[in-house]
Amino acid sequence: MNENDTEVMAGMLERRGLTRSYDEERADVLIFNTCSIRDHAERKVMGKLGLIGRSKRRNAIIGVTGCMANAKKESLFRKLPHVDFVLGTSNIHELDTVLDQVIAGGQTAIRTDTRFTHELDYIGASRDSKLKTSVSIIRGCDKYCTYCVVPYTRGPEVSRNPDDIVEECRQLIDQGYKELTLLGQNVNSYGNDQKDWGCHFHDLLYRLDKLPGMERIRFMTSHPVDITRELMEAVGSLDSLCEFVHFPLQAGADRVLKKMHRIYTVDEYLEKVATFRELVPNVCLGTDIIVGFPTETDAEFEETYRLMKEIEFSCAFLFEYSPRNGTPAMRWRDDVSEEVKNERLQRLLSLQEEIYAKQRQQMLGTEVEVLVERTTSRDPKYIKGRTRCWKSVVFEGAEDLVGTFQQVKLHGYSHQTLLGDRVASRS
Ligand code: SAH
Ligand code: SF4
């Protein structure tokens, strides 16, 4: 979502006549589009901003946007006096106004609304890739998991009009994009805040799949509670919709899930996994897990371990719990020591590594469809891309295949990357 917001802001700045610079020493405007999800993300930005303040770059205009703008507001000016503007996640449309204000008055500017009310110019975004890109469909979150800062930094759920989404996707296809990722903090809540549209997430997917030239659709992220049978059926039946679904479990013990306010039990979660796999046998499920949530016992962690072993996710993002200001969990003592958190994390990482190895082994000899993204950095005779299930594949081929779909037979792997031979072109 931050990358998408960055591309929208880059588009706005280019229309003002600015050009992108990757050289921070020469840039006239430096914008830090920040993340608050864990302490580590915030500390990195604070460190970088501190360094810039001590350097000679004070004559550049410096702005802080994204979740940290909403989480820290005016306090950013106090801690970092060289920051010129603070623009929250709901105020991106005001970037021009704020820049004008800073340029004209040499004073600081701040906008941090709690609700997203102004649609952005997504069509005018300056996108990094010409092949794959993202499309924002819903912003904010109403779930209020007790550990999570997102509902406070990105505000309540606001769905985007389906006609606008379809039009943006149509234009992107015309521009040659082959893979679109629908974005939201919780995409499957799409439409719940706009009942009169009569468009649920799966309805939107059916509409998008019908667009001529639509090759691949992905989406992220999802909350298990809102993964409906209709959505599973869409994943099974729509040609363009990739069979890869992020299905974040977070924890494997009912007591912890309840304390996290995840509003499902382990049994309910497992039932959905079973239904999904029954309806779509080749579905790949991804997950997010937090270890060391306040009061998580060794036995409860073992339940998470056991569940991960049982489910065998094809992709897992594993995190140590990080207390966030303003969240309910912040009131509870962060009582699992760093050492124990790290131990638990390492155990899950090695378990997942074993699962990946087993899955890679099972894939050998099979054929997969790869969207070719680029030549490899090591050898231009080799090209690289991803399968519908997000696996990275390298095989022999020339640069002119970039942007095409290739059938590849897998014969080996190197670390996480699968290796194969091209057997046919799809387009
Ligand atoms: N909406 C998605 C996740 C968005 S945040 C969902 O509900 O699953 C991405 C991931 O960051 C979360 O799934 C969670 O695993 C992790 N995360 C969020 N807050 C965290 C915190 N305070 N400490 C550690 N990990 C956190
Ligand atoms: Fe955060 Fe996801 Fe929970 Fe929303 S559903 S509060 S984004 S973890």
Coordinates of C-alpha atoms and ligand atoms in Angstrom, one line a residue:
M1 CA 0.0 0.0 0.0
N2 CA 2.9 2.4 0.8
E3 CA 4.5 1.6 -2.6
N4 CA 1.2 2.4 -4.3
D5 CA 0.9 5.6 -2.4
T6 CA 4.4 6.5 -3.3
E7 CA 3.7 6.0 -7.0
V8 CA 0.6 8.3 -6.7
M9 CA 2.7 11.0 -5.0
A10 CA 5.4 10.6 -7.6
G11 CA 2.8 11.2 -10.3
M12 CA 1.6 14.4 -8.5
L13 CA 5.2 15.7 -8.3
E14 CA 6.0 14.9 -11.9
R15 CA 3.0 16.9 -13.0
R16 CA 4.4 19.8 -11.0
G17 CA 7.5 19.5 -13.2
L18 CA 9.7 17.7 -10.7
T19 CA 11.7 14.6 -11.8
R20 CA 12.5 11.6 -9.8
S21 CA 15.9 11.5 -8.3
Y22 CA 17.6 8.5 -6.7
D23 CA 20.4 10.7 -5.4
E24 CA 19.3 12.1 -2.0
E25 CA 22.2 14.6 -2.0
R26 CA 20.8 16.3 -5.1
A27 CA 17.1 16.1 -4.5
D28 CA 15.2 19.3 -3.9
V29 CA 12.4 17.5 -2.1
L30 CA 12.9 14.4 0.0
I31 CA 9.8 12.5 1.1
F32 CA 9.8 9.6 3.6
N33 CA 6.8 7.5 3.0
T34 CA 6.8 5.6 6.3
C35 CA 5.5 2.5 8.0
S36 CA 4.5 2.1 11.6
I37 CA 3.6 -1.6 11.7
R38 CA 6.6 -2.6 13.9
D39 CA 9.1 -0.6 15.9
H40 CA 11.9 -1.6 13.6
A41 CA 10.3 0.1 10.6
E42 CA 9.9 3.4 12.6
R43 CA 13.4 3.3 14.1
K44 CA 14.9 3.0 10.6
V45 CA 13.1 6.1 9.4
M46 CA 13.9 8.1 12.6
G47 CA 17.5 7.1 12.2
K48 CA 17.7 8.2 8.6
L49 CA 15.8 11.5 9.3
G50 CA 18.2 12.2 12.1
L51 CA 21.2 11.7 9.9
I52 CA 19.8 14.0 7.2
G53 CA 19.1 16.6 9.8
R54 CA 22.8 16.6 10.8
S55 CA 24.0 16.7 7.2
K56 CA 24.1 19.7 5.0
R57 CA 20.9 18.8 3.2
R58 CA 18.8 21.1 5.3
N59 CA 17.9 23.3 2.3
A60 CA 16.0 20.5 0.7
I61 CA 12.3 20.3 1.5
I62 CA 11.8 17.3 3.8
G63 CA 8.4 15.7 4.2
V64 CA 7.2 12.7 6.3
T65 CA 4.2 10.9 4.9
G66 CA 2.5 7.5 5.6
C67 CA 1.6 5.8 8.8
M68 CA 4.2 7.5 11.0
A69 CA 2.7 10.9 10.1
N70 CA -0.6 9.8 11.6
A71 CA 1.0 8.0 14.5
K72 CA 3.4 10.8 15.6
K73 CA 1.8 14.0 14.2
E74 CA 3.4 17.3 15.5
S75 CA 5.8 15.4 17.7
L76 CA 7.8 14.8 14.5
F77 CA 8.6 18.5 14.2
R78 CA 9.8 18.6 17.9
K79 CA 12.1 15.6 17.4
L80 CA 13.2 16.5 13.9
P81 CA 13.2 20.3 13.5
H82 CA 14.4 20.1 9.9
V83 CA 11.1 18.3 8.8
D84 CA 9.0 20.8 6.7
F85 CA 5.8 18.9 6.3
V86 CA 3.9 16.0 7.8
L87 CA 1.2 14.5 5.6
G88 CA -1.0 11.6 6.7
T89 CA -2.3 8.6 4.8
S90 CA -5.7 10.2 4.3
N91 CA -4.2 13.5 3.0
I92 CA -2.1 12.5 0.1
H93 CA -4.3 14.5 -2.3
E94 CA -3.1 17.6 -0.4
L95 CA 0.6 17.1 -1.3
D96 CA 0.6 20.0 -3.8
T97 CA -1.1 22.4 -1.4
V98 CA 1.3 21.5 1.4
L99 CA 4.3 21.9 -0.8
D100 CA 3.1 25.3 -2.0
Q101 CA 2.6 26.4 1.6
V102 CA 6.1 25.3 2.6
I103 CA 7.7 27.0 -0.5
A104 CA 5.7 30.2 -0.1
G105 CA 6.0 30.7 3.6
G106 CA 9.0 28.7 4.6
Q107 CA 6.9 27.4 7.4
T108 CA 5.9 23.9 8.4
A109 CA 2.6 22.2 7.4
I110 CA 0.7 19.3 8.8
R111 CA -2.4 17.4 7.7
T112 CA -3.3 14.2 9.4
D113 CA -7.1 13.5 9.0
T114 CA -8.4 10.3 10.6
R115 CA -10.7 9.4 7.7
F116 CA -9.9 8.9 4.0
T117 CA -12.4 11.1 2.0
H118 CA -10.7 12.2 -1.1
E119 CA -10.0 9.8 -4.0
L120 CA -6.5 9.9 -5.4
D121 CA -5.4 10.2 -9.0
Y122 CA -4.4 6.6 -9.4
I123 CA -4.5 6.8 -13.1
G124 CA -1.8 9.6 -13.0
A125 CA 0.5 7.5 -10.8
S126 CA 4.1 7.2 -11.9
R127 CA 4.6 3.5 -11.7
D128 CA 7.9 1.7 -11.1
S129 CA 7.2 -1.4 -13.3
K130 CA 5.7 -1.6 -16.8
L131 CA 4.6 -5.2 -16.2
K132 CA 3.2 -5.7 -12.8
T133 CA 1.5 -3.1 -10.6
S134 CA -1.0 -2.6 -7.8
V135 CA -4.5 -1.2 -7.7
S136 CA -5.9 0.2 -4.5
I137 CA -9.5 -1.0 -3.9
I138 CA -10.1 -0.4 -0.2
R139 CA -8.3 1.7 2.4
G140 CA -8.2 1.5 6.2
C141 CA -9.3 -1.3 8.5
D142 CA -12.2 -1.8 10.9
K143 CA -11.0 -5.0 12.5
Y144 CA -9.0 -3.6 15.4
C145 CA -6.7 -6.5 16.2
T146 CA -5.4 -5.6 19.6
Y147 CA -1.7 -5.5 18.5
C148 CA -2.2 -3.5 15.3
V149 CA -1.7 0.2 14.6
V150 CA -3.3 0.2 11.2
P151 CA -6.9 1.1 12.1
Y152 CA -5.4 4.2 13.9
T153 CA -3.0 5.2 11.2
R154 CA -5.1 4.4 8.1
G155 CA -8.5 5.0 9.6
P156 CA -11.8 3.2 8.9
E157 CA -12.5 1.1 5.8
V158 CA -13.4 3.1 2.7
S159 CA -14.0 1.2 -0.5
R160 CA -13.3 2.6 -3.8
N161 CA -16.1 2.8 -6.4
P162 CA -16.0 -0.4 -8.5
D163 CA -16.4 1.5 -11.8
D164 CA -13.3 3.5 -11.1
I165 CA -11.4 0.3 -10.2
V166 CA -12.5 -1.3 -13.4
E167 CA -11.5 1.7 -15.5
E168 CA -8.1 1.9 -13.9
C169 CA -7.5 -1.8 -14.6
R170 CA -8.7 -1.4 -18.2
Q171 CA -6.2 1.4 -18.7
L172 CA -3.4 -0.5 -17.2
I173 CA -4.1 -3.5 -19.4
D174 CA -4.1 -1.1 -22.4
Q175 CA -0.7 0.1 -21.2
G176 CA 0.6 -3.5 -21.3
Y177 CA 0.4 -4.5 -17.7
K178 CA 0.2 -8.3 -17.3
E179 CA -0.3 -8.7 -13.6
L180 CA -2.4 -6.5 -11.2
T181 CA -2.5 -6.8 -7.5
L182 CA -5.6 -5.5 -5.8
L183 CA -4.7 -3.8 -2.6
G184 CA -6.2 -3.2 0.8
Q185 CA -5.5 -3.8 4.5
N186 CA -8.4 -6.2 4.2
V187 CA -9.5 -6.7 0.6
N188 CA -12.3 -9.1 1.4
S189 CA -14.2 -6.4 3.4
Y190 CA -14.5 -4.7 0.1
G191 CA -18.0 -3.1 -0.4
N192 CA -19.1 -3.7 3.2
D193 CA -19.1 0.0 3.9
Q194 CA -21.1 0.7 0.7
K195 CA -24.0 -1.7 0.8
D196 CA -25.9 0.2 -1.9
W197 CA -23.2 -0.6 -4.5
G198 CA -24.2 -4.3 -4.1
C199 CA -20.6 -5.2 -5.0
H200 CA -18.8 -7.6 -2.7
F201 CA -15.1 -8.5 -3.3
H202 CA -15.9 -11.6 -5.3
D203 CA -18.3 -9.6 -7.5
L204 CA -15.5 -7.2 -8.2
L205 CA -13.2 -10.1 -9.2
Y206 CA -15.8 -11.4 -11.6
R207 CA -16.0 -8.0 -13.2
L208 CA -12.3 -7.6 -13.5
D209 CA -11.7 -11.1 -14.9
K210 CA -14.0 -10.2 -17.8
L211 CA -11.8 -7.3 -18.9
P212 CA -10.3 -8.2 -22.3
G213 CA -6.6 -8.8 -22.0
M214 CA -6.7 -9.3 -18.2
E215 CA -3.9 -11.8 -17.6
R216 CA -3.2 -12.2 -13.9
I217 CA -5.0 -10.8 -10.8
R218 CA -3.7 -11.1 -7.3
F219 CA -4.9 -9.6 -4.1
M220 CA -3.6 -8.8 -0.6
T221 CA -4.2 -8.9 2.2
S222 CA -7.1 -10.8 3.6
H223 CA -8.6 -11.4 7.0
P224 CA -9.7 -15.1 7.4
V225 CA -13.1 -14.1 8.8
D226 CA -14.1 -12.5 5.5
I227 CA -12.8 -15.2 3.3
T228 CA -16.2 -16.5 1.9
R229 CA -17.1 -19.6 0.0
E230 CA -17.9 -17.3 -3.0
L231 CA -14.4 -15.9 -2.9
M232 CA -12.9 -19.4 -2.8
E233 CA -15.1 -20.4 -5.8
A234 CA -13.9 -17.3 -7.6
V235 CA -10.3 -18.4 -7.0
G236 CA -11.2 -21.8 -8.4
S237 CA -13.0 -20.6 -11.5
L238 CA -11.6 -17.3 -12.7
D239 CA -8.8 -17.9 -15.2
S240 CA -7.0 -14.7 -14.4
L241 CA -7.2 -15.0 -10.6
C242 CA -4.0 -16.6 -9.2
E243 CA -4.5 -19.5 -6.9
F244 CA -2.4 -17.9 -4.2
V245 CA -4.2 -16.5 -1.2
H246 CA -2.7 -14.8 1.9
F247 CA -4.6 -16.2 4.8
P248 CA -3.0 -14.8 8.0
L249 CA -3.3 -17.1 11.0
Q250 CA -1.3 -14.9 13.5
A251 CA -1.4 -17.5 16.3
G252 CA -2.3 -21.1 16.8
A253 CA -4.0 -21.0 20.3
D254 CA -7.6 -20.0 20.8
R255 CA -6.8 -18.0 23.9
V256 CA -4.2 -16.0 22.1
L257 CA -6.4 -15.4 19.1
K258 CA -9.1 -14.1 21.4
K259 CA -6.7 -11.8 23.1
M260 CA -5.6 -10.6 19.7
H261 CA -9.2 -10.0 18.8
R262 CA -8.8 -12.1 15.6
I263 CA -12.5 -13.1 15.9
Y264 CA -12.0 -16.7 14.7
T265 CA -11.0 -19.9 16.5
V266 CA -8.4 -22.4 15.3
D267 CA -11.2 -24.8 14.4
E268 CA -12.9 -22.2 12.3
Y269 CA -9.7 -21.3 10.6
L270 CA -8.9 -25.0 9.8
E271 CA -12.4 -25.5 8.5
K272 CA -11.9 -22.7 6.0
V273 CA -8.5 -24.1 5.0
A274 CA -10.1 -27.5 4.4
T275 CA -13.0 -26.1 2.4
F276 CA -10.6 -24.0 0.3
R277 CA -8.4 -26.9 -0.5
E278 CA -11.4 -29.0 -1.3
L279 CA -12.8 -26.4 -3.7
V280 CA -9.5 -25.4 -5.2
P281 CA -7.1 -28.3 -4.8
N282 CA -4.1 -26.4 -6.3
V283 CA -4.6 -23.3 -4.0
C284 CA -1.4 -22.1 -2.3
L285 CA -2.0 -20.4 1.1
G286 CA 0.3 -17.8 2.6
T287 CA 0.3 -16.6 6.2
D288 CA 1.5 -14.1 8.8
I289 CA 2.4 -15.2 12.3
I290 CA 3.3 -13.2 15.4
V291 CA 5.3 -14.8 18.1
G292 CA 5.6 -13.6 21.7
F293 CA 2.3 -11.8 21.9
P294 CA 1.8 -10.7 25.6
T295 CA 1.1 -13.7 27.8
E296 CA 1.8 -16.3 25.1
T297 CA 3.0 -19.4 26.9
D298 CA 5.4 -22.1 25.6
A299 CA 2.5 -24.5 25.3
E300 CA 0.6 -21.9 23.2
F301 CA 3.5 -21.3 21.0
E302 CA 3.8 -25.1 20.5
E303 CA 0.3 -25.0 19.1
T304 CA 1.3 -22.4 16.5
Y305 CA 4.3 -24.6 15.6
R306 CA 2.0 -27.7 15.3
L307 CA -0.5 -25.8 13.2
M308 CA 2.1 -24.5 10.8
K309 CA 3.5 -28.0 10.4
E310 CA 0.0 -29.4 9.8
I311 CA -1.1 -26.7 7.3
E312 CA 2.1 -26.4 5.3
F313 CA 1.8 -22.8 4.1
S314 CA 3.5 -22.1 0.8
C315 CA 4.6 -18.7 2.1
A316 CA 5.0 -17.4 5.6
F317 CA 5.9 -14.0 7.1
L318 CA 7.0 -14.4 10.7
F319 CA 7.3 -11.6 13.2
E320 CA 8.2 -11.0 16.8
Y321 CA 5.5 -9.1 18.6
S322 CA 6.3 -5.4 18.7
P323 CA 4.3 -3.1 21.1
R324 CA 2.6 -0.2 19.3
N325 CA 1.5 3.0 20.9
G326 CA -2.2 3.5 21.0
T327 CA -3.1 -0.1 20.6
P328 CA -5.0 -2.1 23.4
A329 CA -2.1 -4.6 23.6
M330 CA 0.2 -1.7 24.6
R331 CA -1.6 -1.8 28.0
W332 CA -0.5 -5.4 28.6
R333 CA 3.0 -6.1 29.8
D334 CA 5.3 -7.2 26.9
D335 CA 6.1 -10.1 29.1
V336 CA 7.7 -12.5 26.6
S337 CA 11.5 -11.8 26.8
E338 CA 13.3 -10.8 23.6
E339 CA 15.3 -14.0 24.0
V340 CA 12.2 -16.2 24.0
K341 CA 10.6 -14.3 21.2
N342 CA 13.7 -14.8 19.1
E343 CA 14.0 -18.5 20.0
R344 CA 10.3 -19.0 18.9
L345 CA 10.9 -17.1 15.7
Q346 CA 14.0 -19.1 14.8
R347 CA 12.1 -22.3 15.4
L348 CA 9.3 -21.3 13.1
L349 CA 11.8 -20.0 10.5
S350 CA 13.5 -23.4 10.4
L351 CA 10.2 -25.3 10.3
Q352 CA 9.1 -23.2 7.4
E353 CA 12.4 -23.8 5.7
E354 CA 11.8 -27.5 5.9
I355 CA 8.3 -27.0 4.5
Y356 CA 9.7 -25.0 1.6
A357 CA 12.3 -27.7 0.9
K358 CA 9.6 -30.4 0.8
Q359 CA 7.4 -28.3 -1.5
R360 CA 10.3 -27.5 -3.8
Q361 CA 11.1 -31.2 -4.0
Q362 CA 7.4 -32.0 -4.9
M363 CA 7.5 -29.4 -7.7
L364 CA 10.4 -31.0 -9.5
G365 CA 9.3 -32.5 -12.8
T366 CA 6.1 -30.4 -12.9
E367 CA 5.3 -27.6 -15.4
V368 CA 4.5 -24.1 -14.2
E369 CA 3.4 -20.9 -16.0
V370 CA 6.0 -18.1 -15.5
L371 CA 5.5 -14.4 -16.3
V372 CA 9.0 -13.4 -17.3
E373 CA 10.1 -10.2 -15.5
R374 CA 13.8 -9.7 -16.4
T375 CA 17.1 -11.2 -17.2
T376 CA 19.0 -12.4 -14.2
S377 CA 21.7 -10.1 -12.8
R378 CA 24.4 -12.8 -13.0
D379 CA 23.9 -14.0 -16.6
P380 CA 21.8 -12.3 -19.3
K381 CA 21.2 -15.6 -21.0
Y382 CA 18.9 -16.5 -18.1
I383 CA 15.6 -15.0 -17.4
K384 CA 13.5 -14.8 -14.2
G385 CA 9.9 -14.6 -13.3
R386 CA 7.1 -15.8 -11.0
T387 CA 4.6 -18.5 -11.1
R388 CA 0.9 -18.0 -10.4
C389 CA 1.7 -19.1 -6.8
W390 CA 4.4 -16.5 -6.4
K391 CA 7.4 -18.9 -6.7
S392 CA 10.5 -17.4 -8.3
V393 CA 11.8 -19.4 -11.4
V394 CA 15.0 -19.0 -13.4
F395 CA 15.5 -20.6 -16.8
E396 CA 17.4 -20.1 -20.1
G397 CA 16.0 -17.5 -22.4
A398 CA 16.6 -14.1 -24.1
E399 CA 15.6 -10.7 -23.0
D400 CA 12.9 -10.4 -25.7
L401 CA 10.8 -12.9 -23.6
V402 CA 10.4 -10.3 -20.9
G403 CA 6.6 -9.7 -20.5
T404 CA 5.6 -13.0 -21.9
F405 CA 4.1 -16.1 -20.3
Q406 CA 6.2 -19.3 -20.6
Q407 CA 5.6 -22.9 -19.6
V408 CA 8.6 -24.1 -17.7
K409 CA 9.4 -27.6 -16.6
L410 CA 11.2 -27.6 -13.3
H411 CA 14.3 -29.6 -12.7
G412 CA 16.1 -28.1 -9.7
Y413 CA 16.5 -25.3 -7.3
S414 CA 19.0 -23.0 -5.8
H415 CA 18.0 -21.7 -2.4
Q416 CA 14.4 -20.4 -2.8
T417 CA 14.6 -20.1 -6.6
L418 CA 13.3 -22.9 -8.8
L419 CA 15.3 -23.8 -11.9
G420 CA 13.7 -25.2 -15.1
D421 CA 13.6 -25.4 -18.9
R422 CA 11.2 -23.6 -21.2
V423 CA 8.8 -26.0 -22.9
A424 CA 6.3 -23.6 -24.5
S425 CA 5.2 -20.0 -24.9
R426 CA 1.7 -19.1 -23.9
S427 CA 1.6 -15.7 -25.6
Ligands
SAH1 N1 -4.6 -7.0 7.4 C1 -3.7 -8.1 7.4 C2 -2.3 -7.7 7.9 C3 -1.7 -6.4 7.8 S1 -0.3 -6.0 8.7 C4 -4.3 -9.1 8.4 O1 -5.2 -8.9 9.1 O2 -3.7 -10.2 8.5 C5 0.8 -7.2 8.2 C6 1.3 -8.1 9.3 O3 2.1 -7.5 10.2 C7 0.1 -8.7 10.2 O4 -0.5 -9.8 9.6 C8 0.9 -9.1 11.4 O5 1.3 -10.4 11.4 C9 2.1 -8.2 11.5 N2 1.9 -7.2 12.6 C10 1.0 -6.2 12.7 N3 1.1 -5.6 13.9 C11 2.2 -6.2 14.5 C12 2.8 -5.9 15.7 N4 2.4 -5.0 16.6 N5 3.9 -6.7 16.0 C13 4.4 -7.7 15.2 N6 3.8 -7.9 14.0 C14 2.7 -7.2 13.7
SF4_2 FE1 -4.2 -4.9 11.4 FE2 -4.9 -6.7 9.6 FE3 -6.0 -6.7 12.1 FE4 -6.6 -4.7 10.4 S1 -7.1 -6.9 10.2 S2 -6.2 -4.5 12.5 S3 -4.7 -4.4 9.3 S4 -3.8 -7.1 11.5

